XYZ file of C-alpha atoms in Angstrom:
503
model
C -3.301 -12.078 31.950
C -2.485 -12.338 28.357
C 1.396 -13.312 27.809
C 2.753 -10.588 25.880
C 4.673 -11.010 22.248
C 7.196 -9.541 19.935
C 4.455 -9.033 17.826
C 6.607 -8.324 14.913
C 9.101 -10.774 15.135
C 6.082 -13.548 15.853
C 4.930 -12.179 12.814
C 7.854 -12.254 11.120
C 8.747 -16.132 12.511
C 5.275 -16.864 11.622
C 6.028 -16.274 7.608
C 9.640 -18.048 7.681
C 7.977 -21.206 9.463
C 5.255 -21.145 6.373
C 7.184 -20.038 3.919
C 9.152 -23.121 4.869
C 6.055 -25.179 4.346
C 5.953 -24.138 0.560
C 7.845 -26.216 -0.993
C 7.873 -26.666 -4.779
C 4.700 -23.892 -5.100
C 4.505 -20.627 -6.298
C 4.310 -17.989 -4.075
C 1.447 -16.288 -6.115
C -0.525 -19.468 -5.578
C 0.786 -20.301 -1.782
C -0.627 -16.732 -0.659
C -3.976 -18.054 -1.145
C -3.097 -21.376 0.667
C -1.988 -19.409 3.235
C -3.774 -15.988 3.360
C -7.112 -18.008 3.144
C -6.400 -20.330 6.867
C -5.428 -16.768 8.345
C -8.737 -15.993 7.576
C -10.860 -18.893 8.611
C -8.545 -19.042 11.770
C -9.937 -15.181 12.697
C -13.472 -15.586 11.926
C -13.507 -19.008 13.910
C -12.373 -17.002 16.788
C -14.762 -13.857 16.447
C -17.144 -16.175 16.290
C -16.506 -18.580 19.325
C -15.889 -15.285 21.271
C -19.793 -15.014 20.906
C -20.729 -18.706 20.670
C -19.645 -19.037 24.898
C -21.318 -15.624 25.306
C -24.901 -16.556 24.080
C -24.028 -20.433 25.461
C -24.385 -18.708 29.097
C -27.299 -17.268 28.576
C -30.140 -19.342 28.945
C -32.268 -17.549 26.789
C -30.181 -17.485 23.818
C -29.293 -20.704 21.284
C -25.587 -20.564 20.573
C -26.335 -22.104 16.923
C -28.955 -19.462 16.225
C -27.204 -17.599 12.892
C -29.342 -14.319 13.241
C -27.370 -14.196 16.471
C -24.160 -13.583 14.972
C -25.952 -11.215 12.111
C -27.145 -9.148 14.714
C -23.754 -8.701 16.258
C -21.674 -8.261 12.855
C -20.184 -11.346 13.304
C -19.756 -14.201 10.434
C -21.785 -17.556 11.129
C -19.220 -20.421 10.761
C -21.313 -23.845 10.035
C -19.449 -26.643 12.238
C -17.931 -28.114 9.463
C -15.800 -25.091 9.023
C -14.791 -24.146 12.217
C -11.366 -24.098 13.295
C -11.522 -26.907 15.753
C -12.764 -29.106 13.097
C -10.284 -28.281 10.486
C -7.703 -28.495 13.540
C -8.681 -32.183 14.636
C -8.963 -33.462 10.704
C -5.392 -31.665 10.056
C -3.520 -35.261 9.940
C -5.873 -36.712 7.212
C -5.588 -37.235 3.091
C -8.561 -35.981 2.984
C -7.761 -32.535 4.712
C -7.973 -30.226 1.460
C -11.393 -31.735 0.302
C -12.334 -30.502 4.364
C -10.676 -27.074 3.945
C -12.920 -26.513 0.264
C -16.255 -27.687 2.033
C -15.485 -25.452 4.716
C -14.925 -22.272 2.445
C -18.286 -23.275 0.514
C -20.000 -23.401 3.885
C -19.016 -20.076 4.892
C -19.958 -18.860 1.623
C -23.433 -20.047 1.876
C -24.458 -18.582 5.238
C -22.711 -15.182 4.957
C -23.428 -13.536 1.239
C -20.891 -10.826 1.766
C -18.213 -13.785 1.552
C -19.785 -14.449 -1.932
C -17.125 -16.376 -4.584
C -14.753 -14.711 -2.211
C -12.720 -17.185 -0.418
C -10.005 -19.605 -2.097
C -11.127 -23.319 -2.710
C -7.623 -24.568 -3.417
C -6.852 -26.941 -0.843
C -7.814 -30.042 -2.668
C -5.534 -29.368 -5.416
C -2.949 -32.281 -6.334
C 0.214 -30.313 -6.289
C -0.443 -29.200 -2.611
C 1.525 -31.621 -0.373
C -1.315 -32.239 2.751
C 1.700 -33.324 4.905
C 2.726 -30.205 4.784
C -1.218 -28.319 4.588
C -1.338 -30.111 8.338
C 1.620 -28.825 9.611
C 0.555 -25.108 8.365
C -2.611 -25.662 10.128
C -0.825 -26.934 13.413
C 1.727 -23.476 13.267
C -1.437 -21.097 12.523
C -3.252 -23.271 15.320
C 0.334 -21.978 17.233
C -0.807 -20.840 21.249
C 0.641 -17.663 20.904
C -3.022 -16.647 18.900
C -4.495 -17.565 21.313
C -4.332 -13.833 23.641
C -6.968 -11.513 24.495
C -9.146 -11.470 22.304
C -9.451 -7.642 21.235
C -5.800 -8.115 20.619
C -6.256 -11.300 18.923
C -8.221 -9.260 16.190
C -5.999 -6.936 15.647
C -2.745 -9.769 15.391
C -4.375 -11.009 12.875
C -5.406 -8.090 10.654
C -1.213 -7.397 11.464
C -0.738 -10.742 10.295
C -2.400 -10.851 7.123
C -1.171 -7.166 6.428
C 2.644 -8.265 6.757
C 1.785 -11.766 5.195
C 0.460 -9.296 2.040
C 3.771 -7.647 2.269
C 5.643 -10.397 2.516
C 4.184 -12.205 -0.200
C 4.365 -9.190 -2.956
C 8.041 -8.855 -2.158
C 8.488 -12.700 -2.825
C 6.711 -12.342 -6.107
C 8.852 -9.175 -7.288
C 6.947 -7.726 -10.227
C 4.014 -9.312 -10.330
C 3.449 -8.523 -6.015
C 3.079 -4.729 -6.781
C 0.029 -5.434 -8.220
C -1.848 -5.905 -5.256
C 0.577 -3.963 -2.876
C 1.567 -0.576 -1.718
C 4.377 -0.154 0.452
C 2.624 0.174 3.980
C 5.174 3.332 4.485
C 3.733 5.273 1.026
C 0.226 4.281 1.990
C 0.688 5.638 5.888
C 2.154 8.857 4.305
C -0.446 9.515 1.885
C -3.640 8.614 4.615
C -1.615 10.879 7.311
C -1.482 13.495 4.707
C -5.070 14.109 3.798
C -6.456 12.741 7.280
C -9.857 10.621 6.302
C -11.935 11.216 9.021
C -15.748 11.704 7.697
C -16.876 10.747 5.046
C -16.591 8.927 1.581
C -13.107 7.205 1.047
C -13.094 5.739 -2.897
C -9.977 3.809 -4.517
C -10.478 2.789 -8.387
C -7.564 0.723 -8.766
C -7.651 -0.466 -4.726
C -5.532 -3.642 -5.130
C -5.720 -5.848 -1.691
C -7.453 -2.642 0.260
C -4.279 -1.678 2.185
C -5.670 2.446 1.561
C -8.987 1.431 2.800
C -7.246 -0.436 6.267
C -4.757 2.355 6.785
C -7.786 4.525 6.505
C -9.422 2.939 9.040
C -6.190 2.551 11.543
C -6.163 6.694 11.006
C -9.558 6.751 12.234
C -9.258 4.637 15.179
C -6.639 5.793 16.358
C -7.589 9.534 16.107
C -10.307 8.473 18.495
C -12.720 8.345 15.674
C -15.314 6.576 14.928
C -15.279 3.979 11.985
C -18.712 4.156 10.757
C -17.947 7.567 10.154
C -15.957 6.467 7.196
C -17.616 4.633 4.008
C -15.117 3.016 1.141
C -15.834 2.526 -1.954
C -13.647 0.348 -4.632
C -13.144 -0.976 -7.550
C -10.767 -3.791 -8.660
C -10.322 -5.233 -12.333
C -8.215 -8.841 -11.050
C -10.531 -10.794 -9.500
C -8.128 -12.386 -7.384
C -6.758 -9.464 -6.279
C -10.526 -8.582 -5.371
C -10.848 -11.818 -3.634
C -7.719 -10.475 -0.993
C -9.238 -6.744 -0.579
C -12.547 -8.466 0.853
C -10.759 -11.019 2.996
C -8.456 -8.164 4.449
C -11.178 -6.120 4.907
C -13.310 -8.557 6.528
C -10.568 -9.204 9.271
C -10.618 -5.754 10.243
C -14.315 -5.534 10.454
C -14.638 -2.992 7.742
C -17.402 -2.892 5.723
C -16.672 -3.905 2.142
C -19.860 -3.820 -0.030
C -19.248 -0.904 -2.077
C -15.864 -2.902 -2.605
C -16.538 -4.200 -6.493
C -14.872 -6.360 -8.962
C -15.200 -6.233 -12.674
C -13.038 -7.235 -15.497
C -13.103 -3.993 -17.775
C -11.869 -1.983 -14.953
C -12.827 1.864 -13.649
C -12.206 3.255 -17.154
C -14.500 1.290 -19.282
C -17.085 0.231 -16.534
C -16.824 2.678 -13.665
C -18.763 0.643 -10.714
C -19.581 3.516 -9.312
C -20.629 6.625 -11.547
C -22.409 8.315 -9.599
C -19.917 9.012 -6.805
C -18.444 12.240 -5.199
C -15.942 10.914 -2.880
C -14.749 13.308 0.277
C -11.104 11.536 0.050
C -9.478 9.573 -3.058
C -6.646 7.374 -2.609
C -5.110 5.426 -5.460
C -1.403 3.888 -6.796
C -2.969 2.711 -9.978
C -0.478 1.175 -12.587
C 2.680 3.184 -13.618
C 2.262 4.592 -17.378
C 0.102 1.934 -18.421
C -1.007 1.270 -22.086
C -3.491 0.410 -24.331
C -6.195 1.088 -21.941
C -9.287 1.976 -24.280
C -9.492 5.234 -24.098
C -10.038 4.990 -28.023
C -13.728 3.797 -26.839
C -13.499 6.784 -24.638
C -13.265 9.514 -26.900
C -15.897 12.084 -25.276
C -15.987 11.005 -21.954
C -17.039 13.718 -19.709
C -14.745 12.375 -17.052
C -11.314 14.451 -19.985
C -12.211 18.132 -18.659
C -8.902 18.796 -18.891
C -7.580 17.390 -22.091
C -7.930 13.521 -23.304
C -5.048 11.685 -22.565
C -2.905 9.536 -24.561
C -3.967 6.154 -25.605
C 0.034 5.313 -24.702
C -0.410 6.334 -21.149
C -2.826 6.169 -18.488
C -1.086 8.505 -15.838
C -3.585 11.491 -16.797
C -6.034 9.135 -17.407
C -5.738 8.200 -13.695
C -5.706 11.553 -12.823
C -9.111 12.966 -14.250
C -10.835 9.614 -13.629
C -10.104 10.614 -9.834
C -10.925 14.542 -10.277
C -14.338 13.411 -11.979
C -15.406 11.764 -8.917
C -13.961 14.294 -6.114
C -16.512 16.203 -4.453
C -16.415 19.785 -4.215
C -14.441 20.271 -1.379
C -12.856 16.567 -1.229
C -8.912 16.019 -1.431
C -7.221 13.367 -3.414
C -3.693 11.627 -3.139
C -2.590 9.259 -6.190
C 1.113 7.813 -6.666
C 2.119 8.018 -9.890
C 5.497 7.554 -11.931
C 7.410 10.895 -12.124
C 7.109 11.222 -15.703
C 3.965 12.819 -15.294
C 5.374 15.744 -13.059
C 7.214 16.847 -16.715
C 5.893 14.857 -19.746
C 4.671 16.966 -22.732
C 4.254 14.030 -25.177
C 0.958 13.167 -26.952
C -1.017 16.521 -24.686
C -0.158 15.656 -21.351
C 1.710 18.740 -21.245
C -1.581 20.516 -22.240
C -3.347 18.621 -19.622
C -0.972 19.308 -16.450
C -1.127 23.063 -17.643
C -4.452 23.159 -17.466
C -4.992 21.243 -14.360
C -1.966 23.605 -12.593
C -4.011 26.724 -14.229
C -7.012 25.755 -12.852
C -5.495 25.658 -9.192
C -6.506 22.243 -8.608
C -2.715 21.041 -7.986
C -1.704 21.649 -4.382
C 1.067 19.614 -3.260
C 3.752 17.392 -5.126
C 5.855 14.916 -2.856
C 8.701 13.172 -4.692
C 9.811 9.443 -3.453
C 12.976 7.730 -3.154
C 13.776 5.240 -5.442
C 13.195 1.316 -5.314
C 10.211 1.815 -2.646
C 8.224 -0.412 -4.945
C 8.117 -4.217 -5.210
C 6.624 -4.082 -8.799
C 9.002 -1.454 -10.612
C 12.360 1.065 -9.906
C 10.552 3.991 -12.055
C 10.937 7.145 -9.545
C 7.383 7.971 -8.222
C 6.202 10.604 -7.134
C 2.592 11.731 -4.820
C 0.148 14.294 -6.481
C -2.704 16.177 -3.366
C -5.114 17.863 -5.743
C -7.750 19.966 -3.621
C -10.756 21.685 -5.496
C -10.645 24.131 -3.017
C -7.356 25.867 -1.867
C -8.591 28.948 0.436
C -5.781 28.760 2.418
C -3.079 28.851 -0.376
C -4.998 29.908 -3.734
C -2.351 29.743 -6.526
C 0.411 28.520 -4.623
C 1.437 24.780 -5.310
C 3.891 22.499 -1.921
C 6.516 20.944 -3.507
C 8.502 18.408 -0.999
C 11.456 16.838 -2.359
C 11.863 13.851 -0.451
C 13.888 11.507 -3.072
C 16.822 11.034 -0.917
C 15.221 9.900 2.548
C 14.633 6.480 3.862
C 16.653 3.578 4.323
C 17.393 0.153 2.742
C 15.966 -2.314 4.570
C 17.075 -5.131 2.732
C 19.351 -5.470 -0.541
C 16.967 -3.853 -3.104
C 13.972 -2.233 -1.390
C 13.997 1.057 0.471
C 11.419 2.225 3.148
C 10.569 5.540 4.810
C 11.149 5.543 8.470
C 8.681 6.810 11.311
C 10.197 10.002 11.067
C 10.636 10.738 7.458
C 6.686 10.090 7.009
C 6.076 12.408 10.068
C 8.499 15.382 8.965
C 7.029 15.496 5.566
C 3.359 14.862 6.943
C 3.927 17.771 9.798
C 5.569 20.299 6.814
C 2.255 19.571 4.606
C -0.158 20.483 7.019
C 2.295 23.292 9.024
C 2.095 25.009 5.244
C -1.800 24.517 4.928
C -2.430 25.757 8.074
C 0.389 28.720 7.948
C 1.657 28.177 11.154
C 5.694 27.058 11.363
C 6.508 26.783 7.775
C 8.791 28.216 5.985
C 10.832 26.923 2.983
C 14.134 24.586 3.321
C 16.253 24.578 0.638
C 16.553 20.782 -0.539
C 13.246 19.845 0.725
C 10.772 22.162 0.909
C 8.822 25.123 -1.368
C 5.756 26.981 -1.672
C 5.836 28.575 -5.498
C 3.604 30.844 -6.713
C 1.501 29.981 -9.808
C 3.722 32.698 -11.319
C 6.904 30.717 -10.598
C 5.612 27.483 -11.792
C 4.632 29.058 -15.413
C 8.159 30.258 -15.688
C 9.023 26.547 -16.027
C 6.539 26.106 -18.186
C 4.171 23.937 -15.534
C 7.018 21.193 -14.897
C 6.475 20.288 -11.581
C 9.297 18.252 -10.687
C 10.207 19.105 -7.076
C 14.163 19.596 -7.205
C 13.571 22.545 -9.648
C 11.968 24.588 -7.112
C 13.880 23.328 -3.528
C 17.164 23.574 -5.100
C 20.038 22.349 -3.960
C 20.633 22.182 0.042
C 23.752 23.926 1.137
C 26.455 22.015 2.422
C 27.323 22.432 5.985
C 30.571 24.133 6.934
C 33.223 21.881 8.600
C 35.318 24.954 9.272
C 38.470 23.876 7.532
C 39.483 26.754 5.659
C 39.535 26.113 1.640
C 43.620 26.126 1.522
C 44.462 23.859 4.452
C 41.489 21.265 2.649
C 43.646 21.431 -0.877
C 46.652 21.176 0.547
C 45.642 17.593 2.396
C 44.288 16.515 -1.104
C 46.949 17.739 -3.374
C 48.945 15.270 -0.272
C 46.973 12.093 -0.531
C 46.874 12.651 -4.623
C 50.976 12.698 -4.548
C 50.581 9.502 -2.535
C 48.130 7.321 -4.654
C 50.153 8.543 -7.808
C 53.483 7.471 -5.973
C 51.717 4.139 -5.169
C 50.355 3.424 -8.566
C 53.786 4.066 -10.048
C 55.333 1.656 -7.423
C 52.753 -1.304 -8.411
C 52.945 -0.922 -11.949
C 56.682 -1.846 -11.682
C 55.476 -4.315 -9.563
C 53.559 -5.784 -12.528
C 56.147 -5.650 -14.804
C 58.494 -7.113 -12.651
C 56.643 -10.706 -12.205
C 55.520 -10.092 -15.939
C 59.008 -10.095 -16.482
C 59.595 -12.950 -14.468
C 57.526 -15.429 -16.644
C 59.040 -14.507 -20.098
C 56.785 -11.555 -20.898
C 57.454 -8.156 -21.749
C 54.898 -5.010 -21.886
């Protein structure tokens, strides 16, 4: 029987014993150091899992590659399996090994294609230390069951992701979404059939959480099909990887350097679910080349800001009765600069706005702008002309000295009021959090759609302490604090006084 483990805290232990292993390098570059033996370490595995299988059967050749195709399982050439690597760990030469190995991969499985990191051999990467890394990663505790093994190390690389974006503050947000906003915004619009895209998709995390909501809603996975598009190629490099170790299929996954706005990888497509946190209010991004672009229905946005840009980019490819989810800074929820105004109007007046969450602050690694979640449905028969708003800017917790999460619940209560109000079964407004306002309601503040301006203010609970006895007990303590600020300002003067000076 498999010994069982703190997953998270192995996890956790896991990324202070490498992060120990650093040293002088950046953690932008040491993620791929790392990140990139996580990944070799779980393919070796899937694929020795099948090596002993066909190895007992006498009609099978273990070293067969159309073996492994035939399974959906990556061919690793000797030189780059993990026992190898493992056993040449104590050499100089151990980076040059760790390249070769990558390249060999490469060559026999063409979804891995310029994909994996050949950084080993570099000079500034202490192979003392590249041994030891191997040695923890090469750590026992892997080595379980190995249906759980698989899904330890798609955990693994998921927190490693995590962990890495928060180390690199700004820049880590580019790649990242806070597993919490992700979880809330795949709950939320429940991708169980059909086409999943993401134009600005980062390391995949949307695509992953996509699939964890299908499996574990007893679905089936190839019921799903993602499609992507990322404009860093690096970042590309980390959305295949991830996606590889949890088996999803990543071909439709693309990588280009103009991005989704000036080459869309994938015009033709009517996705049944969009998820997206592209960049927050970003500039200059060409749409004076863009000019009449069918994809600005609605109104062309600003060459200042992207939000809207975002927005329609996602509409244009949403199929006719396909839901979409996008994270965007709250500036679009009220912004009437340079049309966008215009352009929320008309989306709101078109009914294609159904539910508006707003976040807590500091969720993000990359930026402390206030964010908020925008569902846009083309069809609402449920709630025709009615928009959700959830104000949800003062849940969560600080779990550590800058960064805030949501907890379990606070995704679950907001994810339970969306679909009890869709469904119109158990909802009903809460004053501070929740409100379904008519179209009507919304014009009347002129199509802002900040949440707090339709929740209101939540009432304060009675303590039963009637209004006179509470003054009284103030008007007491005031008294006090004045008495005691009089006293110490004597006291001041006094040793003032006592040196030779006078106030």
């Amino acid at each position: 029987m498999a010994k069982k483990t703190n997953t998270a805290s192995f996890e956790q232990q896991l990324f202070k014993a490498a992060d120990k292993l650093r040293k002088n390098i950046d953690a932008a570059e040491y993620k791929y150091v790392v990140l990139g033996l996580v990944f070799i370490k779980y393919i070796s595995e899937s694929f020795n899992e099948l090596y002993q299988k066909l190895e007992a059967d006498e009609w099978s050749d273990p070293e067969d590659r159309d073996e492994y195709l035939a399974e959906n399982v990556f061919f690793v050439p000797q030189t780059a399996r993990w026992s190898h690597i493992h056993n040449n760990a104590k050499l100089a030469t151990i980076g040059q090994t760790i390249d070769e190995a990558m390249e060999a991969i490469e060559k026999e499985n063409a979804e891995l294609k310029n994909v994996l990191p050949k950084v080993y051999g570099k000079a500034n990467l202490d192979k003392a230390s590249l041994g030891q890394l191997i040695d923890l990663i090469s750590n026992t505790e892997l080595q379980v069951e190995n249906e759980n093994s698989k899904d330890l190390f798609g955990r693994v690389y998921e927190y490693f992701l995590g962990e890495f974006a928060n180390a690199e503050g700004k820049k880590g947000g580019q790649f990242y979404t806070p597993k919490a906003i992700v979880k809330l915004m795949v709950e939320m619009i429940e991708p169980y059939k059909g086409r999943v895209y993401d134009p600005a998709c980062g390391s995949g995390g949307m695509f992953v959480m996509s699939e964890k909501f299908v499996t574990e809603h007893q679905g089936n996975i190839n019921d799903i099909t993602i499609y992507g598009q990322e404009s860093n190629q690096t970042t590309w490099k980390l959305s295949k990887m991830n996606l590889a170790i949890r088996n999803v299929n990543s071909q439709f996954v693309s990588w280009n350097t103009e991005g989704s706005f000036l080459k869309d990888a994938h015009p033709d497509l009517k996705a049944d679910f969009i998820l997206a946190n592209p960049p927050f209010n970003q500039k200059d991004w060409g749409v004076d080349r863009l000019q009449d672009d069918a994809r600005w229905k609605y109104g062309t946005p600003p060459s200042g800001n992207a939000n809207y840009g975002w927005m329609m980019h996602m509409l244009y490819h949403l199929a006719p009765k396909g839901v979409m989810a996008t994270v965007l800074a709250n500036g679009s929820l009220s912004s009437n600069t340079s049309g966008e105004g215009v352009i929320r109007k008309n989306l709101v007046e078109q009914d294609l706005v159904e539910c508006i969450v707003a976040l807590p602050k500091q969720l993000f690694y990359n930026t402390g702008i206030p964010a908020c979640i925008w569902f846009l449905r083309r069809e609402k028969s449920n709630h025709s002309k009615e928009i959700l708003f959830i104000d949800a800017s003062e849940m969560g917790y600080m779990k550590d000295r800058t960064h805030r999460d949501l907890a379990e619940e606070d995704v679950n209560l907001i994810t339970e009021t969306y679909h009890n109000w869709r469904k119109s079964e158990n909802y009903e407004d809460v004053k501070g959090f929740c409100k379904a306002a008519t179209l009507e309601e919304v014009q009347k503040h002129n199509h802002v759609l900040t949440p707090g301006r339709y929740v209101g203010i939540p009432d304060e609970e009675d303590d039963g302490i009637p209004f006179e006895t509470k003054m009284a007990d103030l008007t007491t303590t005031l008294k006090e604090q004045m008495e005691k600020e009089e006293a110490l300002n004597e006291e001041i003067k006094q040793q003032l006084a006592n040196i030779g000076l006078e106030l």
